[in-house]
CSV table of C-alpha atoms in Angstrom, one decimal:
chain,number,residue,atom,x,y,z
A,1,MET,CA,36.9,59.9,6.6
A,2,THR,CA,38.0,58.8,3.1
A,3,LYS,CA,35.7,57.4,0.6
A,4,SER,CA,37.4,54.0,0.9
A,5,GLU,CA,36.7,54.0,4.7
A,6,ALA,CA,33.0,54.5,4.2
A,7,LYS,CA,30.7,52.2,6.2
A,8,PRO,CA,29.2,49.2,4.2
A,9,ASP,CA,25.6,49.5,3.1
A,10,LEU,CA,23.7,47.4,5.7
A,11,THR,CA,20.4,47.6,3.7
A,12,LYS,CA,21.9,45.1,1.1
A,13,GLN,CA,20.8,41.5,1.8
A,14,PRO,CA,23.6,38.9,1.7
A,15,PHE,CA,21.4,36.4,0.1
A,16,ASP,CA,18.5,36.0,-2.4
A,17,VAL,CA,15.0,36.5,-0.9
A,18,THR,CA,13.0,36.1,-4.1
A,19,PRO,CA,9.8,34.2,-3.3
A,20,VAL,CA,10.0,30.5,-4.4
A,21,ALA,CA,7.3,29.5,-7.0
A,22,GLU,CA,4.9,26.9,-5.6
A,23,ALA,CA,6.1,24.3,-8.2
A,24,GLU,CA,9.6,24.6,-6.7
A,25,LEU,CA,8.4,23.9,-3.1
A,26,ARG,CA,9.7,20.7,-1.6
A,27,ALA,CA,7.0,17.9,-1.6
A,28,SER,CA,6.1,16.3,1.7
A,29,ASP,CA,5.4,12.6,2.4
A,30,ALA,CA,1.6,13.6,2.6
A,31,ASP,CA,1.8,15.2,-0.8
A,32,ARG,CA,3.4,12.2,-2.4
A,33,GLU,CA,0.9,9.8,-0.6
A,34,ARG,CA,-2.1,11.9,-1.8
A,35,ILE,CA,-0.8,11.5,-5.5
A,36,ALA,CA,-0.1,7.8,-5.1
A,37,GLU,CA,-3.7,7.3,-3.9
A,38,LEU,CA,-5.1,9.1,-6.9
A,39,LEU,CA,-2.9,6.9,-9.1
A,40,ARG,CA,-4.2,3.7,-7.3
A,41,ASP,CA,-7.8,4.8,-7.9
A,42,ALA,CA,-7.1,5.5,-11.6
A,43,TYR,CA,-5.5,2.0,-11.9
A,44,ALA,CA,-8.6,0.4,-10.3
A,45,GLU,CA,-10.9,2.2,-12.6
A,46,GLY,CA,-8.9,1.0,-15.7
A,47,ARG,CA,-7.7,4.4,-16.6
A,48,LEU,CA,-4.1,3.5,-16.4
A,49,THR,CA,-2.3,0.4,-17.6
A,50,VAL,CA,-0.1,-1.7,-15.4
A,51,GLU,CA,3.1,-0.1,-17.0
A,52,GLU,CA,1.7,3.5,-16.7
A,53,HIS,CA,0.7,2.9,-13.0
A,54,SER,CA,4.0,1.3,-12.1
A,55,GLU,CA,5.9,4.1,-13.7
A,56,ARG,CA,3.9,7.0,-12.2
A,57,ILE,CA,3.8,5.4,-8.8
A,58,GLU,CA,7.6,5.2,-8.8
A,59,ALA,CA,7.9,8.8,-10.0
A,60,ALA,CA,5.4,10.0,-7.3
A,61,TYR,CA,7.5,8.4,-4.4
A,62,ASN,CA,10.8,9.8,-5.9
A,63,ALA,CA,9.4,13.4,-6.5
A,64,ARG,CA,11.2,16.2,-4.6
A,65,THR,CA,9.0,19.1,-5.5
A,66,LEU,CA,5.3,19.8,-6.0
A,67,GLY,CA,6.1,20.6,-9.7
A,68,GLU,CA,7.3,17.0,-10.2
A,69,LEU,CA,4.0,15.6,-8.7
A,70,ALA,CA,1.6,17.8,-10.7
A,71,PRO,CA,2.0,16.2,-14.3
A,72,LEU,CA,1.5,12.6,-12.8
A,73,THR,CA,-2.3,13.2,-12.4
A,74,ARG,CA,-2.9,16.0,-14.9
A,75,ASP,CA,-4.7,13.8,-17.4
A,76,LEU,CA,-6.8,12.1,-14.8
A,77,PRO,CA,-10.6,13.0,-14.1
A,78,ALA,CA,-9.9,12.7,-10.5
A,79,HIS,CA,-7.1,15.2,-10.6
A,80,ARG,CA,-6.8,17.4,-7.6
A,81,PRO,CA,-4.1,20.2,-7.9
A,82,VAL,CA,-1.1,19.8,-5.7
A,83,SER,CA,-1.1,22.7,-3.3
A,84,THR,CA,0.2,23.9,0.0
A,85,GLU,CA,-3.2,25.4,0.8
A,86,LYS,CA,-6.0,23.4,2.4
A,87,PRO,CA,-9.0,22.9,0.2
A,88,GLN,CA,-12.2,25.0,1.3
A,89,GLY,CA,-15.6,23.4,1.3
A,90,VAL,CA,-14.5,19.9,0.2
A,91,ALA,CA,-17.0,17.3,1.3
A,92,HIS,CA,-15.4,14.5,3.4
A,93,ARG,CA,-16.0,10.8,3.4
A,94,ALA,CA,-17.8,9.5,6.3
A,95,PRO,CA,-15.4,7.9,8.7
A,96,GLN,CA,-15.0,4.2,8.5
A,97,LEU,CA,-15.4,2.1,11.7
A,98,PRO,CA,-12.0,1.0,13.2
A,99,ALA,CA,-10.6,-2.2,11.9
A,100,ARG,CA,-11.0,-5.1,14.5
A,101,SER,CA,-8.0,-6.6,16.1
A,102,GLU,CA,-7.7,-10.5,15.7
A,103,SER,CA,-5.5,-13.3,17.1
A,104,PRO,CA,-2.6,-14.1,14.7
A,105,THR,CA,-3.6,-17.8,15.1
A,106,MET,CA,-6.6,-19.5,13.5
A,107,MET,CA,-7.4,-23.0,14.3
A,108,ALA,CA,-10.2,-25.5,13.2
A,109,VAL,CA,-10.5,-29.0,14.7
A,110,PHE,CA,-13.3,-31.1,13.6
A,111,GLY,CA,-15.0,-27.8,12.5
A,112,GLY,CA,-14.5,-24.7,10.7
A,113,THR,CA,-13.6,-21.0,11.1
A,114,SER,CA,-13.3,-18.0,8.9
A,115,ARG,CA,-12.0,-14.5,9.0
A,116,LYS,CA,-13.1,-11.7,6.7
A,117,GLY,CA,-14.3,-8.1,6.6
A,118,ARG,CA,-12.4,-5.2,7.9
A,119,TRP,CA,-9.7,-6.5,10.3
A,120,ARG,CA,-6.1,-5.8,11.2
A,121,VAL,CA,-3.5,-8.1,9.8
A,122,GLY,CA,0.1,-8.0,11.1
A,123,SER,CA,3.3,-9.5,9.8
A,124,HIS,CA,2.5,-13.3,10.7
A,125,LEU,CA,-0.5,-15.4,10.7
A,126,ARG,CA,-0.9,-19.2,11.5
A,127,ALA,CA,-3.7,-21.3,10.2
A,128,VAL,CA,-4.2,-24.8,11.5
A,129,ALA,CA,-6.8,-27.1,10.1
A,130,VAL,CA,-7.3,-30.6,11.5
A,131,PHE,CA,-10.4,-32.4,10.2
A,132,GLY,CA,-11.7,-29.0,9.6
A,133,GLY,CA,-11.5,-25.9,7.4
A,134,VAL,CA,-10.0,-22.4,7.7
A,135,GLU,CA,-10.9,-19.5,5.5
A,136,ILE,CA,-8.8,-16.3,5.5
A,137,ASP,CA,-10.1,-13.4,3.4
A,138,LEU,CA,-7.7,-10.4,3.2
A,139,SER,CA,-9.9,-8.5,0.6
A,140,ASP,CA,-10.9,-5.9,3.0
A,141,ALA,CA,-8.3,-6.3,5.7
A,142,VAL,CA,-6.1,-3.4,6.8
A,143,PHE,CA,-2.4,-4.2,6.3
A,144,GLU,CA,-0.2,-3.1,9.1
A,145,SER,CA,3.1,-4.5,7.7
A,146,PRO,CA,4.5,-4.4,4.1
A,147,GLU,CA,5.0,-8.2,4.2
A,148,VAL,CA,2.7,-10.8,5.7
A,149,GLU,CA,3.7,-14.5,6.1
A,150,ILE,CA,0.9,-17.0,6.5
A,151,GLU,CA,2.0,-20.3,8.0
A,152,VAL,CA,-0.4,-23.2,7.1
A,153,TRP,CA,-0.8,-26.6,8.5
A,154,ALA,CA,-3.6,-28.8,7.1
A,155,VAL,CA,-4.1,-32.3,8.4
A,156,PHE,CA,-7.1,-34.1,6.8
A,157,GLY,CA,-8.5,-30.5,6.5
A,158,GLY,CA,-8.3,-27.4,4.2
A,159,VAL,CA,-7.2,-23.8,4.3
A,160,ASP,CA,-8.5,-21.3,1.8
A,161,ILE,CA,-6.7,-17.9,1.4
A,162,LYS,CA,-8.0,-15.0,-0.7
A,163,VAL,CA,-6.0,-11.8,-1.3
A,164,PRO,CA,-6.8,-8.5,-3.1
A,165,GLU,CA,-5.7,-8.5,-6.7
A,166,ASN,CA,-3.3,-5.6,-6.3
A,167,VAL,CA,-1.0,-7.2,-3.8
A,168,SER,CA,1.8,-9.6,-4.4
A,169,LEU,CA,1.3,-13.2,-3.6
A,170,HIS,CA,4.2,-15.6,-3.4
A,171,GLY,CA,5.0,-18.9,-1.6
A,172,SER,CA,4.9,-22.7,-1.8
A,173,GLY,CA,4.4,-25.6,0.5
A,174,ILE,CA,4.5,-29.3,0.9
A,175,GLY,CA,1.7,-31.6,-0.2
A,176,VAL,CA,1.7,-35.2,1.3
A,177,PHE,CA,-1.3,-37.0,-0.2
A,178,GLY,CA,-2.8,-33.5,-0.6
A,179,GLY,CA,-2.3,-30.3,-2.5
A,180,PHE,CA,-0.7,-27.0,-1.8
A,181,ASP,CA,-1.6,-24.4,-4.5
A,182,VAL,CA,-0.5,-20.8,-4.4
A,183,ARG,CA,-1.4,-18.8,-7.5
A,184,GLU,CA,1.6,-16.4,-7.4
A,185,GLN,CA,1.4,-12.9,-8.8
A,186,THR,CA,3.4,-9.7,-8.5
A,187,ALA,CA,1.6,-6.4,-8.0
A,188,ALA,CA,2.2,-3.5,-10.3
A,189,ASP,CA,2.8,-1.1,-7.4
A,190,PRO,CA,6.3,-1.8,-6.1
A,191,TYR,CA,5.2,-0.6,-2.7
A,192,ALA,CA,2.1,-2.8,-2.4
A,193,PRO,CA,2.1,-5.4,0.5
A,194,VAL,CA,3.6,-8.9,-0.2
A,195,VAL,CA,1.8,-12.0,1.2
A,196,ARG,CA,3.8,-15.1,1.5
A,197,VAL,CA,2.3,-18.6,2.1
A,198,LYS,CA,4.1,-21.6,3.3
A,199,GLY,CA,3.6,-24.8,5.3
A,200,ALA,CA,2.2,-28.2,4.5
A,201,ALA,CA,-0.9,-30.1,3.6
A,202,ILE,CA,-1.0,-33.7,4.7
A,203,PHE,CA,-4.1,-35.6,3.4
A,204,GLY,CA,-5.6,-32.1,3.0
A,205,GLY,CA,-5.3,-29.1,0.9
A,206,CYS,CA,-4.3,-25.4,0.8
A,207,GLU,CA,-5.3,-22.9,-1.8
A,208,ALA,CA,-4.1,-19.2,-2.0
A,209,ARG,CA,-5.4,-17.0,-4.8
A,210,PRO,CA,-6.2,-13.4,-5.7
A,211,ARG,CA,-9.8,-12.4,-5.4
A,212,ARG,CA,-10.6,-10.7,-8.7
A,213,GLY,CA,-12.4,-7.4,-8.5
A,214,LYS,CA,-11.2,-6.7,-5.0
A,215,LYS,CA,-8.4,-4.1,-4.5
A,216,LEU,CA,-6.7,-3.2,-1.4
A,217,ARG,CA,-7.1,0.6,-0.4
A,218,GLU,CA,-5.4,0.7,3.0
A,219,TRP,CA,-1.8,-0.3,3.9
A,220,VAL,CA,1.3,1.1,5.5
A,221,ARG,CA,3.6,2.1,2.8
A,222,LYS,CA,6.9,0.4,2.6
A,223,GLN,CA,9.6,3.1,3.1
A,224,LEU,CA,12.0,3.7,0.3
A,225,ASP,CA,14.9,3.3,2.6
A,226,GLY,CA,13.9,-0.3,3.4
C-alpha cells in the first residue's frame, strides 16, 4: 500500500468541540423574563429612570445570549447573576393565593358594586351603572391579556376605574349631560398591558385614572412576534 493510499485518521474530529463559555450560551425566555423582573423592581424602587428602564427592558427581550443579559442588572443591588445552574439554598417567597375568577360584566342598578384585590382580568370588561355606581380597581389584578378593553355605560350613575401606574391607559367616551374622563398615559415598559376605556355617560360620569404608588407585578408578557 502506497503512502497516498493510507487510510484517513478517524481520530480527528470534523468539527470544533471546544466548550462554549457560559456568556455565549443562548438565553431562554425564562432568563429574559427573570432579568425583566429585576428591572421592573429597580424601576419601582426609583433606581432607574423611565428612559433607562425602557432601554434595558427592550435590550433584555432582544438578548440572544446570557452575556448580553448580564450587564443589564450589574449595577443594581438586587442583581442576581445569570446562570444555567439552579441557585442553592435560596429562600423562596411564600406562594400567593390563586387569583379569583370574576364575571366580565359588572352591573349596578339603584345600588353599587365594586371589584378590587387579586382577581383575574381578561381581554374585555363591561360596566353598567344605572342610578348606581361601579368601582373597578385593577391595582392588584392579574392581567391575562396584553390588552384590556373596558366598555362603560353610565346612565344617571357613575363608573370609577383605577389602574396601576405602570400600565398604559387610553380611551375616550361620550358624555351627554355628563362627563367621561380618561387620564391617558403610556407605560415606560413597551410590553406592559394596555387598558382601553370606551362607552358613554348619560346624565352620569366615568373616570379612569392611574393609581399612584401601585405598580403591576403580574401579567402575561406580550410576545415580540405580535
